[in-house]
Amino acid sequence: PAREPILSVNNIEVVYDDVILVLRGVSLDVPEGEVVTLLGPNGAGKTTTLKAISGLLRTENGEVTRGEVRFMGENIANMAPEQIVRKGIFQVMEGRRIVEDMTVVENLRLGAYTRKDGGAAVKRDLEMVLDYFPRLRERTGLAGYLSGGEQQMLAIGRAMMARPKLILLDEPSMGLAPLLVKEVFGIIRKLNKELGMTTLLVEQNAKMALGAASFGYIMESGKIVMDGEQQDLLDNEDVKEFYLGGG
Ligand code: ATP
């Protein structure tokens, strides 16, 4: 059989405020070196699934009440988010959340704050990230002046600076013009191909997401309702009708 996936979410239930059941038994696998996408409509529970993995659920009074989040063989469900970051999982939140009154480079350096390897390695990675995002290299002012697409790129670049083993991307296409969506997804593909960046990608833009991912899960009302290889999902009639805009 294949190697154990780096991340394996097993039948998790998630509850907010002790009573609101939002995930009703969600399971998914992310093999090392792959881009896996989690698709589904608004409110399906995609963001909640990412937060259950990154531990950020705890900051919203949410809890994994059943099941396991196995990362590199260890159950990390309900661990503190700082601890999970140190294990190598980095979440890029929806809405980007860069620091607007810092420069691009300062924001990128922030991403490296958990690293123990020294300044030289961080500097090398800074150059590498700026090579992947040439638009960012040109922007020397404060990050608050960047366009939406550039802020999204900065958020992804900042995550890369942490050298994560797994990156969780929440709707990178949100609020971006079509051309920028293409550019951002092109970079996600490139990061995966060239650096082997393992990514769990939450998206409402199924077409773009399935262009970058090798495997996909579809979630509705707190459950996975379908999964499959990229091409099988792209060819599936229901997926075409409900998620790919009829072709
Ligand atoms: P979106 O694309 O809108 O982010 P989603 O699929 O990511 O949708 P979630 O944000 O995970 O969905 O939300 C799933 C459900 O959980 C929704 O019904 C939402 O109202 C509820 N929910 C989310 N966050 C909380 C919270 N902090 N407290 C209570 N309920 C919440």
PDB file of C-alpha atoms and ligand atoms in Angstrom:
ATOM      1  CA  PRO A   1       0.000   0.000   0.000  1.00  0.00           C
ATOM      2  CA  ALA A   2       0.954   3.656  -0.410  1.00  0.00           C
ATOM      3  CA  ARG A   3       2.733   5.519   2.377  1.00  0.00           C
ATOM      4  CA  GLU A   4       0.637   6.957   5.163  1.00  0.00           C
ATOM      5  CA  PRO A   5      -0.578  10.424   4.164  1.00  0.00           C
ATOM      6  CA  ILE A   6       1.086  13.307   5.991  1.00  0.00           C
ATOM      7  CA  LEU A   7      -2.369  14.457   7.098  1.00  0.00           C
ATOM      8  CA  SER A   8      -5.275  12.181   7.785  1.00  0.00           C
ATOM      9  CA  VAL A   9      -8.512  13.579   9.163  1.00  0.00           C
ATOM     10  CA  ASN A  10     -10.578  10.711  10.516  1.00  0.00           C
ATOM     11  CA  ASN A  11     -14.284  11.087  11.062  1.00  0.00           C
ATOM     12  CA  ILE A  12     -14.159  14.364  12.972  1.00  0.00           C
ATOM     13  CA  GLU A  13     -17.078  16.075  14.548  1.00  0.00           C
ATOM     14  CA  VAL A  14     -16.782  19.765  15.373  1.00  0.00           C
ATOM     15  CA  VAL A  15     -18.957  21.722  17.755  1.00  0.00           C
ATOM     16  CA  TYR A  16     -18.985  25.490  18.345  1.00  0.00           C
ATOM     17  CA  ASP A  17     -20.058  26.934  21.699  1.00  0.00           C
ATOM     18  CA  ASP A  18     -20.648  23.416  23.074  1.00  0.00           C
ATOM     19  CA  VAL A  19     -23.883  22.999  21.109  1.00  0.00           C
ATOM     20  CA  ILE A  20     -23.623  23.937  17.433  1.00  0.00           C
ATOM     21  CA  LEU A  21     -22.666  20.807  15.519  1.00  0.00           C
ATOM     22  CA  VAL A  22     -20.986  21.930  12.297  1.00  0.00           C
ATOM     23  CA  LEU A  23     -18.890  18.966  11.105  1.00  0.00           C
ATOM     24  CA  ARG A  24     -20.652  15.619  11.202  1.00  0.00           C
ATOM     25  CA  GLY A  25     -17.958  13.062  10.597  1.00  0.00           C
ATOM     26  CA  VAL A  26     -15.452  14.446   8.102  1.00  0.00           C
ATOM     27  CA  SER A  27     -12.584  12.335   6.780  1.00  0.00           C
ATOM     28  CA  LEU A  28      -9.914  13.312   4.296  1.00  0.00           C
ATOM     29  CA  ASP A  29      -6.308  12.521   3.439  1.00  0.00           C
ATOM     30  CA  VAL A  30      -3.526  14.721   2.148  1.00  0.00           C
ATOM     31  CA  PRO A  31      -0.514  12.764   0.851  1.00  0.00           C
ATOM     32  CA  GLU A  32       2.884  14.415   1.070  1.00  0.00           C
ATOM     33  CA  GLY A  33       3.789  16.481  -1.977  1.00  0.00           C
ATOM     34  CA  GLU A  34       0.228  16.746  -3.290  1.00  0.00           C
ATOM     35  CA  VAL A  35      -2.323  19.515  -3.648  1.00  0.00           C
ATOM     36  CA  VAL A  36      -5.707  18.323  -2.392  1.00  0.00           C
ATOM     37  CA  THR A  37      -8.779  20.504  -2.653  1.00  0.00           C
ATOM     38  CA  LEU A  38     -11.859  20.749  -0.471  1.00  0.00           C
ATOM     39  CA  LEU A  39     -14.797  22.178  -2.386  1.00  0.00           C
ATOM     40  CA  GLY A  40     -18.338  23.056  -1.487  1.00  0.00           C
ATOM     41  CA  PRO A  41     -20.868  25.845  -1.136  1.00  0.00           C
ATOM     42  CA  ASN A  42     -20.932  28.642   1.409  1.00  0.00           C
ATOM     43  CA  GLY A  43     -21.393  27.425   4.944  1.00  0.00           C
ATOM     44  CA  ALA A  44     -20.614  23.785   4.162  1.00  0.00           C
ATOM     45  CA  GLY A  45     -17.901  23.701   6.808  1.00  0.00           C
ATOM     46  CA  LYS A  46     -14.741  24.050   4.726  1.00  0.00           C
ATOM     47  CA  THR A  47     -13.169  26.793   6.813  1.00  0.00           C
ATOM     48  CA  THR A  48     -14.146  24.947   9.969  1.00  0.00           C
ATOM     49  CA  THR A  49     -12.317  21.879   8.672  1.00  0.00           C
ATOM     50  CA  LEU A  50      -9.138  23.921   8.127  1.00  0.00           C
ATOM     51  CA  LYS A  51      -9.442  25.441  11.584  1.00  0.00           C
ATOM     52  CA  ALA A  52      -9.866  21.992  13.099  1.00  0.00           C
ATOM     53  CA  ILE A  53      -6.537  21.063  11.508  1.00  0.00           C
ATOM     54  CA  SER A  54      -4.644  24.264  12.414  1.00  0.00           C
ATOM     55  CA  GLY A  55      -6.102  24.476  15.912  1.00  0.00           C
ATOM     56  CA  LEU A  56      -7.571  27.922  15.239  1.00  0.00           C
ATOM     57  CA  LEU A  57     -10.960  26.459  16.100  1.00  0.00           C
ATOM     58  CA  ARG A  58     -10.055  26.998  19.711  1.00  0.00           C
ATOM     59  CA  THR A  59      -9.894  30.744  19.247  1.00  0.00           C
ATOM     60  CA  GLU A  60     -13.586  30.643  18.283  1.00  0.00           C
ATOM     61  CA  ASN A  61     -14.806  28.416  21.058  1.00  0.00           C
ATOM     62  CA  GLY A  62     -14.920  25.426  18.747  1.00  0.00           C
ATOM     63  CA  GLU A  63     -13.793  21.917  19.558  1.00  0.00           C
ATOM     64  CA  VAL A  64     -13.188  18.589  17.860  1.00  0.00           C
ATOM     65  CA  THR A  65     -15.564  16.376  19.842  1.00  0.00           C
ATOM     66  CA  ARG A  66     -14.979  13.148  17.975  1.00  0.00           C
ATOM     67  CA  GLY A  67     -12.467  11.622  15.606  1.00  0.00           C
ATOM     68  CA  GLU A  68      -8.803  12.378  14.986  1.00  0.00           C
ATOM     69  CA  VAL A  69      -6.617  14.802  13.096  1.00  0.00           C
ATOM     70  CA  ARG A  70      -3.495  12.770  12.431  1.00  0.00           C
ATOM     71  CA  PHE A  71      -0.464  14.723  11.290  1.00  0.00           C
ATOM     72  CA  MET A  72       2.749  12.754  10.698  1.00  0.00           C
ATOM     73  CA  GLY A  73       1.284   9.941  12.725  1.00  0.00           C
ATOM     74  CA  GLU A  74       0.255  12.014  15.750  1.00  0.00           C
ATOM     75  CA  ASN A  75      -3.241  13.060  16.796  1.00  0.00           C
ATOM     76  CA  ILE A  76      -3.169  16.865  16.939  1.00  0.00           C
ATOM     77  CA  ALA A  77      -6.895  17.457  17.393  1.00  0.00           C
ATOM     78  CA  ASN A  78      -7.519  20.290  19.870  1.00  0.00           C
ATOM     79  CA  MET A  79      -3.860  21.095  20.353  1.00  0.00           C
ATOM     80  CA  ALA A  80      -2.996  24.777  20.750  1.00  0.00           C
ATOM     81  CA  PRO A  81      -2.501  26.588  17.429  1.00  0.00           C
ATOM     82  CA  GLU A  82       1.057  27.706  18.352  1.00  0.00           C
ATOM     83  CA  GLN A  83       1.984  24.102  18.948  1.00  0.00           C
ATOM     84  CA  ILE A  84       0.510  23.040  15.610  1.00  0.00           C
ATOM     85  CA  VAL A  85       2.387  25.803  13.762  1.00  0.00           C
ATOM     86  CA  ARG A  86       5.601  24.491  15.292  1.00  0.00           C
ATOM     87  CA  LYS A  87       4.774  21.030  13.966  1.00  0.00           C
ATOM     88  CA  GLY A  88       4.768  22.512  10.472  1.00  0.00           C
ATOM     89  CA  ILE A  89       1.170  23.358   9.578  1.00  0.00           C
ATOM     90  CA  PHE A  90       0.552  26.886   8.394  1.00  0.00           C
ATOM     91  CA  GLN A  91      -2.903  28.245   7.574  1.00  0.00           C
ATOM     92  CA  VAL A  92      -3.397  31.134   5.169  1.00  0.00           C
ATOM     93  CA  MET A  93      -6.654  32.625   6.324  1.00  0.00           C
ATOM     94  CA  GLU A  94      -9.487  33.795   4.169  1.00  0.00           C
ATOM     95  CA  GLY A  95      -9.263  37.556   3.751  1.00  0.00           C
ATOM     96  CA  ARG A  96      -5.457  37.394   3.782  1.00  0.00           C
ATOM     97  CA  ARG A  97      -4.635  39.175   7.065  1.00  0.00           C
ATOM     98  CA  ILE A  98      -1.312  40.640   6.212  1.00  0.00           C
ATOM     99  CA  VAL A  99       0.069  43.409   8.402  1.00  0.00           C
ATOM    100  CA  GLU A 100      -0.862  46.548   6.496  1.00  0.00           C
ATOM    101  CA  ASP A 101       1.503  48.974   8.173  1.00  0.00           C
ATOM    102  CA  MET A 102       4.546  46.834   7.560  1.00  0.00           C
ATOM    103  CA  THR A 103       6.426  46.451   4.282  1.00  0.00           C
ATOM    104  CA  VAL A 104       6.332  43.386   2.062  1.00  0.00           C
ATOM    105  CA  VAL A 105       9.706  42.201   3.312  1.00  0.00           C
ATOM    106  CA  GLU A 106       8.749  42.767   6.961  1.00  0.00           C
ATOM    107  CA  ASN A 107       5.591  40.738   6.426  1.00  0.00           C
ATOM    108  CA  LEU A 108       7.580  37.950   4.816  1.00  0.00           C
ATOM    109  CA  ARG A 109      10.085  37.942   7.672  1.00  0.00           C
ATOM    110  CA  LEU A 110       7.192  37.608  10.122  1.00  0.00           C
ATOM    111  CA  GLY A 111       6.373  34.283   8.470  1.00  0.00           C
ATOM    112  CA  ALA A 112       9.764  32.954   9.550  1.00  0.00           C
ATOM    113  CA  TYR A 113       9.324  33.747  13.236  1.00  0.00           C
ATOM    114  CA  THR A 114       8.969  30.120  14.321  1.00  0.00           C
ATOM    115  CA  ARG A 115      12.109  29.001  12.531  1.00  0.00           C
ATOM    116  CA  LYS A 116      15.206  28.074  14.437  1.00  0.00           C
ATOM    117  CA  ASP A 117      17.611  28.052  11.515  1.00  0.00           C
ATOM    118  CA  GLY A 118      19.500  31.298  11.304  1.00  0.00           C
ATOM    119  CA  GLY A 119      19.414  34.515   9.352  1.00  0.00           C
ATOM    120  CA  ALA A 120      21.232  33.194   6.288  1.00  0.00           C
ATOM    121  CA  ALA A 121      18.637  30.510   5.555  1.00  0.00           C
ATOM    122  CA  VAL A 122      15.792  32.949   6.110  1.00  0.00           C
ATOM    123  CA  LYS A 123      17.449  35.434   3.784  1.00  0.00           C
ATOM    124  CA  ARG A 124      17.825  32.777   1.100  1.00  0.00           C
ATOM    125  CA  ASP A 125      14.161  31.873   1.402  1.00  0.00           C
ATOM    126  CA  LEU A 126      13.180  35.511   1.251  1.00  0.00           C
ATOM    127  CA  GLU A 127      14.926  35.763  -2.109  1.00  0.00           C
ATOM    128  CA  MET A 128      13.299  32.547  -3.273  1.00  0.00           C
ATOM    129  CA  VAL A 129       9.824  33.760  -2.294  1.00  0.00           C
ATOM    130  CA  LEU A 130      10.397  37.061  -4.067  1.00  0.00           C
ATOM    131  CA  ASP A 131      11.438  35.074  -7.148  1.00  0.00           C
ATOM    132  CA  TYR A 132       8.139  33.216  -7.058  1.00  0.00           C
ATOM    133  CA  PHE A 133       6.218  36.456  -6.601  1.00  0.00           C
ATOM    134  CA  PRO A 134       8.024  38.975  -8.793  1.00  0.00           C
ATOM    135  CA  ARG A 135       5.171  41.453  -8.339  1.00  0.00           C
ATOM    136  CA  LEU A 136       5.991  41.636  -4.649  1.00  0.00           C
ATOM    137  CA  ARG A 137       9.621  42.470  -5.305  1.00  0.00           C
ATOM    138  CA  GLU A 138       8.538  45.657  -7.026  1.00  0.00           C
ATOM    139  CA  ARG A 139       6.432  46.809  -4.090  1.00  0.00           C
ATOM    140  CA  THR A 140       8.634  48.578  -1.575  1.00  0.00           C
ATOM    141  CA  GLY A 141       5.928  50.522   0.278  1.00  0.00           C
ATOM    142  CA  LEU A 142       3.560  49.387   3.007  1.00  0.00           C
ATOM    143  CA  ALA A 143       1.596  46.192   2.442  1.00  0.00           C
ATOM    144  CA  GLY A 144      -1.662  48.061   2.988  1.00  0.00           C
ATOM    145  CA  TYR A 145      -1.189  49.661  -0.406  1.00  0.00           C
ATOM    146  CA  LEU A 146      -0.977  46.359  -2.255  1.00  0.00           C
ATOM    147  CA  SER A 147      -3.862  45.253  -4.451  1.00  0.00           C
ATOM    148  CA  GLY A 148      -6.057  42.375  -3.310  1.00  0.00           C
ATOM    149  CA  GLY A 149      -4.191  39.931  -5.512  1.00  0.00           C
ATOM    150  CA  GLU A 150      -0.826  41.109  -4.290  1.00  0.00           C
ATOM    151  CA  GLN A 151      -1.989  40.808  -0.682  1.00  0.00           C
ATOM    152  CA  GLN A 152      -3.061  37.234  -1.381  1.00  0.00           C
ATOM    153  CA  MET A 153       0.358  36.515  -2.865  1.00  0.00           C
ATOM    154  CA  LEU A 154       2.001  38.092   0.170  1.00  0.00           C
ATOM    155  CA  ALA A 155      -0.096  35.914   2.483  1.00  0.00           C
ATOM    156  CA  ILE A 156       1.014  32.785   0.622  1.00  0.00           C
ATOM    157  CA  GLY A 157       4.618  33.979   0.490  1.00  0.00           C
ATOM    158  CA  ARG A 158       4.571  34.643   4.209  1.00  0.00           C
ATOM    159  CA  ALA A 159       3.345  31.094   4.821  1.00  0.00           C
ATOM    160  CA  MET A 160       6.196  29.745   2.680  1.00  0.00           C
ATOM    161  CA  MET A 161       8.672  31.631   4.830  1.00  0.00           C
ATOM    162  CA  ALA A 162       7.699  29.337   7.688  1.00  0.00           C
ATOM    163  CA  ARG A 163       8.857  26.376   5.568  1.00  0.00           C
ATOM    164  CA  PRO A 164       5.678  24.512   6.456  1.00  0.00           C
ATOM    165  CA  LYS A 165       5.264  20.811   5.885  1.00  0.00           C
ATOM    166  CA  LEU A 166       1.609  21.443   5.101  1.00  0.00           C
ATOM    167  CA  ILE A 167      -0.001  24.657   3.966  1.00  0.00           C
ATOM    168  CA  LEU A 168      -3.728  25.250   4.398  1.00  0.00           C
ATOM    169  CA  LEU A 169      -5.090  27.760   1.898  1.00  0.00           C
ATOM    170  CA  ASP A 170      -8.527  29.210   2.489  1.00  0.00           C
ATOM    171  CA  GLU A 171     -10.128  30.561  -0.685  1.00  0.00           C
ATOM    172  CA  PRO A 172      -7.166  32.232  -2.308  1.00  0.00           C
ATOM    173  CA  SER A 173      -9.402  33.301  -5.212  1.00  0.00           C
ATOM    174  CA  MET A 174     -11.748  35.291  -3.017  1.00  0.00           C
ATOM    175  CA  GLY A 175     -12.319  38.822  -4.211  1.00  0.00           C
ATOM    176  CA  LEU A 176      -9.774  38.617  -7.026  1.00  0.00           C
ATOM    177  CA  ALA A 177     -10.268  39.525 -10.666  1.00  0.00           C
ATOM    178  CA  PRO A 178     -10.152  36.496 -13.000  1.00  0.00           C
ATOM    179  CA  LEU A 179      -6.700  37.268 -14.339  1.00  0.00           C
ATOM    180  CA  LEU A 180      -5.237  37.450 -10.844  1.00  0.00           C
ATOM    181  CA  VAL A 181      -7.011  34.259  -9.842  1.00  0.00           C
ATOM    182  CA  LYS A 182      -5.204  32.587 -12.733  1.00  0.00           C
ATOM    183  CA  GLU A 183      -1.904  34.047 -11.638  1.00  0.00           C
ATOM    184  CA  VAL A 184      -2.338  32.981  -8.007  1.00  0.00           C
ATOM    185  CA  PHE A 185      -3.285  29.430  -9.018  1.00  0.00           C
ATOM    186  CA  GLY A 186      -0.386  29.306 -11.435  1.00  0.00           C
ATOM    187  CA  ILE A 187       1.923  30.072  -8.527  1.00  0.00           C
ATOM    188  CA  ILE A 188       0.262  27.432  -6.317  1.00  0.00           C
ATOM    189  CA  ARG A 189       0.872  24.849  -9.051  1.00  0.00           C
ATOM    190  CA  LYS A 190       4.451  25.970  -9.488  1.00  0.00           C
ATOM    191  CA  LEU A 191       5.159  25.828  -5.747  1.00  0.00           C
ATOM    192  CA  ASN A 192       3.858  22.294  -5.719  1.00  0.00           C
ATOM    193  CA  LYS A 193       5.772  21.153  -8.804  1.00  0.00           C
ATOM    194  CA  GLU A 194       9.081  22.771  -7.999  1.00  0.00           C
ATOM    195  CA  LEU A 195       9.171  22.701  -4.197  1.00  0.00           C
ATOM    196  CA  GLY A 196       6.814  19.790  -3.554  1.00  0.00           C
ATOM    197  CA  MET A 197       4.695  22.064  -1.352  1.00  0.00           C
ATOM    198  CA  THR A 198       1.943  19.964   0.241  1.00  0.00           C
ATOM    199  CA  THR A 199      -1.299  21.918   0.189  1.00  0.00           C
ATOM    200  CA  LEU A 200      -4.874  21.562   1.329  1.00  0.00           C
ATOM    201  CA  LEU A 201      -6.810  24.089  -0.686  1.00  0.00           C
ATOM    202  CA  VAL A 202     -10.318  25.227   0.223  1.00  0.00           C
ATOM    203  CA  GLU A 203     -12.168  26.803  -2.661  1.00  0.00           C
ATOM    204  CA  GLN A 204     -15.527  27.768  -4.040  1.00  0.00           C
ATOM    205  CA  ASN A 205     -13.935  28.177  -7.454  1.00  0.00           C
ATOM    206  CA  ALA A 206     -13.993  24.470  -8.324  1.00  0.00           C
ATOM    207  CA  LYS A 207     -12.629  24.887 -11.819  1.00  0.00           C
ATOM    208  CA  MET A 208      -9.504  26.673 -10.665  1.00  0.00           C
ATOM    209  CA  ALA A 209      -9.020  24.411  -7.664  1.00  0.00           C
ATOM    210  CA  LEU A 210      -9.310  21.231  -9.714  1.00  0.00           C
ATOM    211  CA  GLY A 211      -6.820  22.682 -12.148  1.00  0.00           C
ATOM    212  CA  ALA A 212      -4.228  22.730  -9.379  1.00  0.00           C
ATOM    213  CA  ALA A 213      -5.198  19.719  -7.246  1.00  0.00           C
ATOM    214  CA  SER A 214      -4.608  16.034  -7.896  1.00  0.00           C
ATOM    215  CA  PHE A 215      -7.489  14.956  -5.672  1.00  0.00           C
ATOM    216  CA  GLY A 216     -10.661  16.623  -4.459  1.00  0.00           C
ATOM    217  CA  TYR A 217     -13.321  16.321  -1.792  1.00  0.00           C
ATOM    218  CA  ILE A 218     -16.749  17.905  -1.987  1.00  0.00           C
ATOM    219  CA  MET A 219     -18.430  18.969   1.200  1.00  0.00           C
ATOM    220  CA  GLU A 220     -22.047  19.852   1.886  1.00  0.00           C
ATOM    221  CA  SER A 221     -23.694  20.581   5.241  1.00  0.00           C
ATOM    222  CA  GLY A 222     -20.775  19.381   7.320  1.00  0.00           C
ATOM    223  CA  LYS A 223     -20.152  16.131   5.444  1.00  0.00           C
ATOM    224  CA  ILE A 224     -18.018  14.910   2.581  1.00  0.00           C
ATOM    225  CA  VAL A 225     -20.478  13.920  -0.139  1.00  0.00           C
ATOM    226  CA  MET A 226     -18.050  13.000  -2.911  1.00  0.00           C
ATOM    227  CA  ASP A 227     -14.356  12.547  -3.534  1.00  0.00           C
ATOM    228  CA  GLY A 228     -12.144  11.593  -6.413  1.00  0.00           C
ATOM    229  CA  GLU A 229      -9.090  12.094  -8.564  1.00  0.00           C
ATOM    230  CA  GLN A 230      -8.883  15.416 -10.378  1.00  0.00           C
ATOM    231  CA  GLN A 231      -9.937  14.044 -13.770  1.00  0.00           C
ATOM    232  CA  ASP A 232     -12.771  11.910 -12.385  1.00  0.00           C
ATOM    233  CA  LEU A 233     -14.277  14.936 -10.665  1.00  0.00           C
ATOM    234  CA  LEU A 234     -13.832  17.096 -13.753  1.00  0.00           C
ATOM    235  CA  ASP A 235     -15.650  14.435 -15.809  1.00  0.00           C
ATOM    236  CA  ASN A 236     -18.417  13.811 -13.264  1.00  0.00           C
ATOM    237  CA  GLU A 237     -21.827  15.018 -14.462  1.00  0.00           C
ATOM    238  CA  ASP A 238     -23.010  16.210 -11.032  1.00  0.00           C
ATOM    239  CA  VAL A 239     -19.768  18.063 -10.406  1.00  0.00           C
ATOM    240  CA  LYS A 240     -20.056  19.661 -13.839  1.00  0.00           C
ATOM    241  CA  GLU A 241     -23.612  20.757 -13.237  1.00  0.00           C
ATOM    242  CA  PHE A 242     -23.334  21.996  -9.660  1.00  0.00           C
ATOM    243  CA  TYR A 243     -19.733  23.089  -9.333  1.00  0.00           C
ATOM    244  CA  LEU A 244     -18.272  23.767 -12.734  1.00  0.00           C
ATOM    245  CA  GLY A 245     -21.013  26.026 -13.984  1.00  0.00           C
ATOM    246  CA  GLY A 246     -22.454  23.556 -16.484  1.00  0.00           C
ATOM    247  CA  GLY A 247     -19.227  22.985 -18.369  1.00  0.00           C
TER     248      GLY A 247
HETATM  249  P1  ATP B   1     -17.524  29.913   3.687  1.00  0.00           P
HETATM  250  O1  ATP B   1     -17.109  29.656   2.295  1.00  0.00           O
HETATM  251  O2  ATP B   1     -18.674  30.847   3.810  1.00  0.00           O
HETATM  252  O3  ATP B   1     -16.400  30.236   4.619  1.00  0.00           O
HETATM  253  P2  ATP B   1     -17.454  27.300   4.782  1.00  0.00           P
HETATM  254  O4  ATP B   1     -17.777  26.100   3.988  1.00  0.00           O
HETATM  255  O5  ATP B   1     -16.028  27.606   4.995  1.00  0.00           O
HETATM  256  O6  ATP B   1     -18.166  28.542   4.162  1.00  0.00           O
HETATM  257  P3  ATP B   1     -17.707  27.498   7.626  1.00  0.00           P
HETATM  258  O7  ATP B   1     -17.204  28.884   7.640  1.00  0.00           O
HETATM  259  O8  ATP B   1     -16.832  26.421   8.089  1.00  0.00           O
HETATM  260  O9  ATP B   1     -18.193  27.138   6.153  1.00  0.00           O
HETATM  261  O10 ATP B   1     -19.077  27.466   8.409  1.00  0.00           O
HETATM  262  C1  ATP B   1     -19.822  26.271   8.554  1.00  0.00           C
HETATM  263  C2  ATP B   1     -20.970  26.504   9.514  1.00  0.00           C
HETATM  264  O11 ATP B   1     -20.452  26.769  10.811  1.00  0.00           O
HETATM  265  C3  ATP B   1     -21.843  27.677   9.146  1.00  0.00           C
HETATM  266  O12 ATP B   1     -23.173  27.308   9.373  1.00  0.00           O
HETATM  267  C4  ATP B   1     -21.419  28.758  10.114  1.00  0.00           C
HETATM  268  O13 ATP B   1     -22.495  29.599  10.423  1.00  0.00           O
HETATM  269  C5  ATP B   1     -20.980  27.965  11.327  1.00  0.00           C
HETATM  270  N1  ATP B   1     -19.925  28.659  12.070  1.00  0.00           N
HETATM  271  C6  ATP B   1     -18.731  29.063  11.574  1.00  0.00           C
HETATM  272  N2  ATP B   1     -17.984  29.650  12.516  1.00  0.00           N
HETATM  273  C7  ATP B   1     -18.716  29.636  13.645  1.00  0.00           C
HETATM  274  C8  ATP B   1     -18.512  30.094  14.988  1.00  0.00           C
HETATM  275  N3  ATP B   1     -17.370  30.700  15.347  1.00  0.00           N
HETATM  276  N4  ATP B   1     -19.502  29.919  15.880  1.00  0.00           N
HETATM  277  C9  ATP B   1     -20.646  29.313  15.524  1.00  0.00           C
HETATM  278  N5  ATP B   1     -20.910  28.845  14.297  1.00  0.00           N
HETATM  279  C10 ATP B   1     -19.970  29.002  13.357  1.00  0.00           C
END
